[in-house]
mmCIF file of C-alpha atoms in Angstrom:
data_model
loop_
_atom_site.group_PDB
_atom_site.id
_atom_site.type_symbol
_atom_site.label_atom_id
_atom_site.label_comp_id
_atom_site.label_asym_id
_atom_site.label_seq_id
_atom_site.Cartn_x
_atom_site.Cartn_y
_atom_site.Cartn_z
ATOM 1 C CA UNK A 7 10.182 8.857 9.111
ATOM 2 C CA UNK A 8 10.037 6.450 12.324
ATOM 3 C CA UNK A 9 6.862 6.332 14.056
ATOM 4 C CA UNK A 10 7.971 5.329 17.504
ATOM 5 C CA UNK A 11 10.486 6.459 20.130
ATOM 6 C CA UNK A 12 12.194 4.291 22.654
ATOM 7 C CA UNK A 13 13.620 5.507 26.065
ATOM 8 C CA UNK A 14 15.730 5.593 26.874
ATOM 9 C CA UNK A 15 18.424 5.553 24.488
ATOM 10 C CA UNK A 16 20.829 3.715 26.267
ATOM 11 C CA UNK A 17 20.591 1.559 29.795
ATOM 12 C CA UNK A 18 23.418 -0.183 31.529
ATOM 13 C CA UNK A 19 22.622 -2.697 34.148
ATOM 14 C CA UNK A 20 23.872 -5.626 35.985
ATOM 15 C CA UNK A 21 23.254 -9.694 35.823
ATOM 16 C CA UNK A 22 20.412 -10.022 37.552
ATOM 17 C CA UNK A 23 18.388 -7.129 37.539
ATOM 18 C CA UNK A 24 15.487 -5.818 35.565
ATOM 19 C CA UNK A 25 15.404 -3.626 32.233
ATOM 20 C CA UNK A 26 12.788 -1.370 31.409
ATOM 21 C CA UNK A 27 12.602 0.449 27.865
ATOM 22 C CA UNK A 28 9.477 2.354 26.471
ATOM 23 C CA UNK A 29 8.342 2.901 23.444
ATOM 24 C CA UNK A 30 6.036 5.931 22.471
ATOM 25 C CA UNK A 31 4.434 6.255 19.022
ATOM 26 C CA UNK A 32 2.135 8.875 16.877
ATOM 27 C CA UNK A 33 -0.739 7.342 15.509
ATOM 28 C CA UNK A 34 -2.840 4.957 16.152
ATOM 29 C CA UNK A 35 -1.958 1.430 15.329
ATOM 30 C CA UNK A 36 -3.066 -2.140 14.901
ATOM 31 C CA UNK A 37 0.013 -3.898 15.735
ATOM 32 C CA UNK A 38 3.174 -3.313 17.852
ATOM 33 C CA UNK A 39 6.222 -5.576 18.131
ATOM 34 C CA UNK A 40 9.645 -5.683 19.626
ATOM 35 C CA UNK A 41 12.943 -6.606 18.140
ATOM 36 C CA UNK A 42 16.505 -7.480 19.501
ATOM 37 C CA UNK A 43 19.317 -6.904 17.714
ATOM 38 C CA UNK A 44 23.168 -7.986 18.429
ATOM 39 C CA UNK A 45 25.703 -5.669 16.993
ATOM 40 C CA UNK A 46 26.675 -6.274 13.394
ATOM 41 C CA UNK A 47 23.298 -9.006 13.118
ATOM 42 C CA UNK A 48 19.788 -8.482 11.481
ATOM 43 C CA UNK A 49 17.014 -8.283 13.655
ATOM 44 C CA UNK A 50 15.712 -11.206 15.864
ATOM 45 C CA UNK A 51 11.613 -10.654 16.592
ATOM 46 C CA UNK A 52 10.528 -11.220 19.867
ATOM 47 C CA UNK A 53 6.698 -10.231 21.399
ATOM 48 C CA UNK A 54 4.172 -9.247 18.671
ATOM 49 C CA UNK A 55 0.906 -7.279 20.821
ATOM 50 C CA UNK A 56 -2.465 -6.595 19.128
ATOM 51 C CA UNK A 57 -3.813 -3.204 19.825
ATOM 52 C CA UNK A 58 -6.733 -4.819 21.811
ATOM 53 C CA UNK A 59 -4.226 -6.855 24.047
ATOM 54 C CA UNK A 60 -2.637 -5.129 27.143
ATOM 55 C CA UNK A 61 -0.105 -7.195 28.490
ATOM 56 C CA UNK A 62 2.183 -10.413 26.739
ATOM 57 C CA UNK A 63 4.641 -12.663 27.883
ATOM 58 C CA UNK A 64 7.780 -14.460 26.522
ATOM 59 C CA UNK A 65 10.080 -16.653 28.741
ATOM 60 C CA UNK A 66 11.505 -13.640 30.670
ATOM 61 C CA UNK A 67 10.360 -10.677 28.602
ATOM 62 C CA UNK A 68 6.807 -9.044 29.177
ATOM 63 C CA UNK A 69 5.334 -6.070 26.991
ATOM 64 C CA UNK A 70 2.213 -3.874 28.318
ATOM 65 C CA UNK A 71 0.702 -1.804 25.777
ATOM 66 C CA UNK A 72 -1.695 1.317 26.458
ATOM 67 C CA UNK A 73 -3.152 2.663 23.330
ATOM 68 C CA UNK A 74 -4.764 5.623 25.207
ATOM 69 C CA UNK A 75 -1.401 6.945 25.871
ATOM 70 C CA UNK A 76 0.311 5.185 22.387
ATOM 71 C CA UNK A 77 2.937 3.666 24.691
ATOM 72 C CA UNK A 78 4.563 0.199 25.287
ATOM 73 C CA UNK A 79 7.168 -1.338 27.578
ATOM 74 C CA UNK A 80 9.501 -4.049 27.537
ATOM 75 C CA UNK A 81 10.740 -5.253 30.946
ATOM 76 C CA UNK A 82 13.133 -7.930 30.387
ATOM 77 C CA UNK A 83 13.388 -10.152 34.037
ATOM 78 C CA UNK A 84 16.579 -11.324 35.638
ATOM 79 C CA UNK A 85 18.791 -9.839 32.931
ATOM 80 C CA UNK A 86 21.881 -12.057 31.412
ATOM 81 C CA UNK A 87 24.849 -11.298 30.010
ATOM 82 C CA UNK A 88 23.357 -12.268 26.624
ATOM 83 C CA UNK A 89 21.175 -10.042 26.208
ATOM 84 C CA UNK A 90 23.464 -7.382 25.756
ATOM 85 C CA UNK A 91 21.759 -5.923 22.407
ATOM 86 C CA UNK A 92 19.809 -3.081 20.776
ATOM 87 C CA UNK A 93 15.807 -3.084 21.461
ATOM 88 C CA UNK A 94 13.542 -1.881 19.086
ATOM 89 C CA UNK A 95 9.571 -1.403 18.974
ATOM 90 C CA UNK A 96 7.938 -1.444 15.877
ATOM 91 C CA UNK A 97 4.290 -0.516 14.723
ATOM 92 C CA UNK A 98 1.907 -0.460 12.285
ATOM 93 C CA UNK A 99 -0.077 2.336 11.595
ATOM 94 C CA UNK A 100 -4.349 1.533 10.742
ATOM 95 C CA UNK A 101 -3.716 2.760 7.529
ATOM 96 C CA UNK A 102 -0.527 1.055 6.997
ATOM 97 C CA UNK A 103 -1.860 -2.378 5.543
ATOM 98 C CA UNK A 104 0.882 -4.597 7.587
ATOM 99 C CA UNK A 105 4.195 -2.465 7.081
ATOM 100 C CA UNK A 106 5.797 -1.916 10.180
ATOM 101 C CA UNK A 107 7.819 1.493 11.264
ATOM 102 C CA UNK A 108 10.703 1.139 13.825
ATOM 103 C CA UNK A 109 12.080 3.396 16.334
ATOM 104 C CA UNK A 110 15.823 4.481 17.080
ATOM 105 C CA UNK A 111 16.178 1.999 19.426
ATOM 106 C CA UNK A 112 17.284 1.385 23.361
ATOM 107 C CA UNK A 113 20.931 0.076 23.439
ATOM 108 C CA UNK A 114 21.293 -2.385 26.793
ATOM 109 C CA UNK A 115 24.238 -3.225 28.051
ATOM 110 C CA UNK A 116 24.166 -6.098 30.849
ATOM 111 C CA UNK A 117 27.406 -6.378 32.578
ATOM 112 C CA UNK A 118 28.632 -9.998 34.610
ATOM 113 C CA UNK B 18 14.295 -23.074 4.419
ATOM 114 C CA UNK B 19 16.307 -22.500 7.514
ATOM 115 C CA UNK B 20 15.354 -18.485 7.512
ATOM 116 C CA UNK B 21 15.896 -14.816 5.182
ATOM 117 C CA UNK B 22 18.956 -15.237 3.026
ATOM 118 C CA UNK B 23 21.154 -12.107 1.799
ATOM 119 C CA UNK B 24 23.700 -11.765 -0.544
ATOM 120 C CA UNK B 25 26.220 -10.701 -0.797
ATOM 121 C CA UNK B 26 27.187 -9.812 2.920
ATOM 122 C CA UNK B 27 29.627 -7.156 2.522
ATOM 123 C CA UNK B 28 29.918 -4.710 -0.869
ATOM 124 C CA UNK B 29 32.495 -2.352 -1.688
ATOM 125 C CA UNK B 30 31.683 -0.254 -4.363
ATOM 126 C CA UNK B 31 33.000 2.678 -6.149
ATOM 127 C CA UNK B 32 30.822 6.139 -6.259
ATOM 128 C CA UNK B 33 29.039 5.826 -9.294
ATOM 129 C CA UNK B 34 28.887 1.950 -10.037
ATOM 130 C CA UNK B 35 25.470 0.138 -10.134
ATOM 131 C CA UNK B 36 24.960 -2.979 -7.619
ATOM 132 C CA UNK B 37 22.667 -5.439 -6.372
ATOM 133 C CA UNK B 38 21.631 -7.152 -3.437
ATOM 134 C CA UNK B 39 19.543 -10.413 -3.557
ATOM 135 C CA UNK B 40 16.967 -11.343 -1.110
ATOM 136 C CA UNK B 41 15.699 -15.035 -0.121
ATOM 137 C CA UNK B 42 12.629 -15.323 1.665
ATOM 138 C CA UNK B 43 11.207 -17.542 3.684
ATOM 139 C CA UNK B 44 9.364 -19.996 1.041
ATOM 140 C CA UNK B 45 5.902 -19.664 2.417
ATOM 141 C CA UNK B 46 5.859 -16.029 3.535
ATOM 142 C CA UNK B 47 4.079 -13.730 0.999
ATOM 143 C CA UNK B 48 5.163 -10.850 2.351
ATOM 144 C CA UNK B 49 8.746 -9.538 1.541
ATOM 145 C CA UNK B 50 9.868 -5.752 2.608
ATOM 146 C CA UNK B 51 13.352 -4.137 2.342
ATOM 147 C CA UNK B 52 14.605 -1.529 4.946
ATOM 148 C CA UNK B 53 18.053 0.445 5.210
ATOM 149 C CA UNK B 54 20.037 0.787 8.714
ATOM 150 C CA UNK B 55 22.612 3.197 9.471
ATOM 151 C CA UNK B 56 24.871 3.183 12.240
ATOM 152 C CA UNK B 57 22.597 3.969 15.455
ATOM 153 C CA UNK B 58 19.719 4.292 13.870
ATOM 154 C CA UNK B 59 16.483 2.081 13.573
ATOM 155 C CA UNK B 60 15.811 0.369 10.119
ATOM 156 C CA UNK B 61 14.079 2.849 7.637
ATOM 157 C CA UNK B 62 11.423 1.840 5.411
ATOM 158 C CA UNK B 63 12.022 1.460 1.714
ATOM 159 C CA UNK B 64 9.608 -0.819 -0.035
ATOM 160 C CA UNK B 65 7.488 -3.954 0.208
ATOM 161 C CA UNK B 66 6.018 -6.617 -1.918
ATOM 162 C CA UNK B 67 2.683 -8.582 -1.287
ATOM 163 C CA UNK B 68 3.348 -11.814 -3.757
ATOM 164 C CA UNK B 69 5.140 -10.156 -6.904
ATOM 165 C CA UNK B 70 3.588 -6.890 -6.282
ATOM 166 C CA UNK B 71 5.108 -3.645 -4.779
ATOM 167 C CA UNK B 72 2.746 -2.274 -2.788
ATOM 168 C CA UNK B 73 4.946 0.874 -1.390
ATOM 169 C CA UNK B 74 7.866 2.642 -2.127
ATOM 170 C CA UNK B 75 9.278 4.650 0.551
ATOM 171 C CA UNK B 76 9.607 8.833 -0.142
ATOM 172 C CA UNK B 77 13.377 7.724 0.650
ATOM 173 C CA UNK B 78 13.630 5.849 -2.292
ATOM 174 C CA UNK B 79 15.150 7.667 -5.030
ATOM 175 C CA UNK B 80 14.642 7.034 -8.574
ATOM 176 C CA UNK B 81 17.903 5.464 -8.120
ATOM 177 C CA UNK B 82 16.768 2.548 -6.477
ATOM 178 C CA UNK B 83 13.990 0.044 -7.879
ATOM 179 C CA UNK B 84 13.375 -3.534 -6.314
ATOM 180 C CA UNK B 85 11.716 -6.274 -7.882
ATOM 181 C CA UNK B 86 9.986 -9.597 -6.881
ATOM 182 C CA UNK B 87 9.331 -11.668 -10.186
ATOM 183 C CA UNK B 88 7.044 -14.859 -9.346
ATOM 184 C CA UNK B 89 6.927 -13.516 -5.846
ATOM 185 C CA UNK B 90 9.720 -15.656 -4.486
ATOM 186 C CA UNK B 91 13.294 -14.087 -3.976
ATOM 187 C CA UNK B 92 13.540 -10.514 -4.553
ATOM 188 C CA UNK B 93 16.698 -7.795 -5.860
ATOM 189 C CA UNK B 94 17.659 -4.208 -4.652
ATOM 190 C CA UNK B 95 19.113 -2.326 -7.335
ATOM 191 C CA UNK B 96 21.101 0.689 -6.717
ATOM 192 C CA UNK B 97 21.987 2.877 -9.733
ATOM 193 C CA UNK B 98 25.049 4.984 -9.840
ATOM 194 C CA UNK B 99 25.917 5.166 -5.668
ATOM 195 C CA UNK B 100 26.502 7.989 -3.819
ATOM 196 C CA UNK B 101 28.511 8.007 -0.559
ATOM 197 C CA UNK B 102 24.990 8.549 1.339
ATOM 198 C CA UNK B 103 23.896 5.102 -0.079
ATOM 199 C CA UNK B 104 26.531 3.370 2.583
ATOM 200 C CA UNK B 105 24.185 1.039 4.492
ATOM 201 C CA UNK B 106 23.554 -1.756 5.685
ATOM 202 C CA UNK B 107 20.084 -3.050 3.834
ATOM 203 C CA UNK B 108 18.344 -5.677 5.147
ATOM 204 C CA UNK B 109 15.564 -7.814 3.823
ATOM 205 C CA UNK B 110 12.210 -9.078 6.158
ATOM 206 C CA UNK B 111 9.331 -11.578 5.521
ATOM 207 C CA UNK B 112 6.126 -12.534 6.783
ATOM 208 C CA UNK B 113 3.250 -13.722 6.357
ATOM 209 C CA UNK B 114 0.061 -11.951 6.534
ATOM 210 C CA UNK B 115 -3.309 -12.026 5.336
ATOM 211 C CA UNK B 116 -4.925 -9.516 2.817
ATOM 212 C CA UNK B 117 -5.766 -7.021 4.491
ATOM 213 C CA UNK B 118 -2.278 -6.688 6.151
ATOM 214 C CA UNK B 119 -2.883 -8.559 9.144
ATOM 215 C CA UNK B 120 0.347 -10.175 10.250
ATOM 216 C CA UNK B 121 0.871 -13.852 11.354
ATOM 217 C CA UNK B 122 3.198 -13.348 13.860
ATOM 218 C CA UNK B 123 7.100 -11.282 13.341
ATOM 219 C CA UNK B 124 8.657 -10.394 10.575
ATOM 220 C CA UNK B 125 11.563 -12.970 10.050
ATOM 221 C CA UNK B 126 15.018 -10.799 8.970
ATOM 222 C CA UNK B 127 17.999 -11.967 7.257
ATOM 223 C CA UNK B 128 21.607 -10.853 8.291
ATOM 224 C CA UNK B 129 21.387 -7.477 6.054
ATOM 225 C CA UNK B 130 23.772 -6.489 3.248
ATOM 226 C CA UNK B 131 26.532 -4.062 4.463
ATOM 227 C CA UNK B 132 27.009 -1.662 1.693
ATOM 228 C CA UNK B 133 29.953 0.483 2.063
ATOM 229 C CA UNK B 134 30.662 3.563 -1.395
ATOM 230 C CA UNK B 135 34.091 4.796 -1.616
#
């Protein structure tokens, strides 16, 4: 079973501009963590958040996360062509000892 | 150790035949997990090792499938007489992490095995 949800499933936007996906999970968690992944290629990790952080940054990419409502976002700044890709949050339930559960995904397309 | 090595890349396979997919991790990480990916779909969960011990098997996991990580270094996938459901692409993860399950940082993936039964 996957534990979170990402929305939306699919976003199209141009060079330049912001992207926003969410991700929305069950239970409560000690970890989340996003992923990028390029068609065809494994999974490339990129923002790991605590559950008693709110907010991270990366170069261009910065997650929030809000345990009250079990919900995190990924805005990725000034989008490129390059990051053309499949996003995906992943969590780790308290119980879960450290395995990770991933979502269906938000496929971002980022046209010139 | 320049990252998660998988092999083979690509299998073909007949419905039926047994295979096996081969998993490097990265030397230091003691933490090595397996998931499956189908088309559009976010990896599922099959199994993970702590060192050379399988902590948990995913519900998914048929008694088809058993995974192994002797000495707690590389580990294999074994798939026992393949279905057409079984087409996947399977790909390998490590970290490290403490433990109690408390991870360093990512999971590091490897490029996945594409499994494809005719």
């Amino acid at each position: 079973s996957q534990q979170g949800e990402e929305d939306p499933q699919a976003l199209s936007i141009q060079e330049g501009e912001n992207a926003t996906m969410n991700c929305s999970y069950k239970t409560s968690i000690n970890n989340l963590q996003w992923y990028r992944q390029n068609s065809g290629r494994g999974l490339v990790h990129l923002i790991l958040i605590r559950s008693n952080e709110r907010e991270k940054h990366s170069g261009r990419l910065r997650v929030t996360l809000d345990t009250s409502k079990k919900s995190s976002s990924l805005l990725i700044t000034a989008s490129r062509a390059a990051d053309t890709a499949s996003y995906f949050c992943a969590t780790d339930a308290t119980d879960s000892w450290g395995k990770f559960q991933f979502g269906a995904g938000t496929q971002v397309v980022v046209t010139p | 150790d320049t990252g998660v090595s998988q092999d083979p890349r690509h299998k073909i396979t007949k419905r039926g035949q047994n295979v096996t997919f081969r998993c490097d991790p990265i030397s230091e990480h003691n933490r090595l997990y397996w998931y499956r990916q189908t088309l559009g779909q976010g990896p599922e969960f099959l199994t993970y090792f702590q060192n050379e011990a399988q902590l948990e098997k995913s519900r998914l996991l048929s008694d088809r499938f058993s995974a192994e990580r002797p000495k707690g270094s590389f580990s294999t996938l074994e798939i026992q007489r393949t279905e057409q459901g079984d087409s996947a692409m399977y790909l390998c993860a490590s970290s490290v992490t403490t433990g109690t399950g408390t991870p360093g940082g990512g999971y590091t993936f490897g490029s996945g095995t594409r499994l494809t039964v005719v």
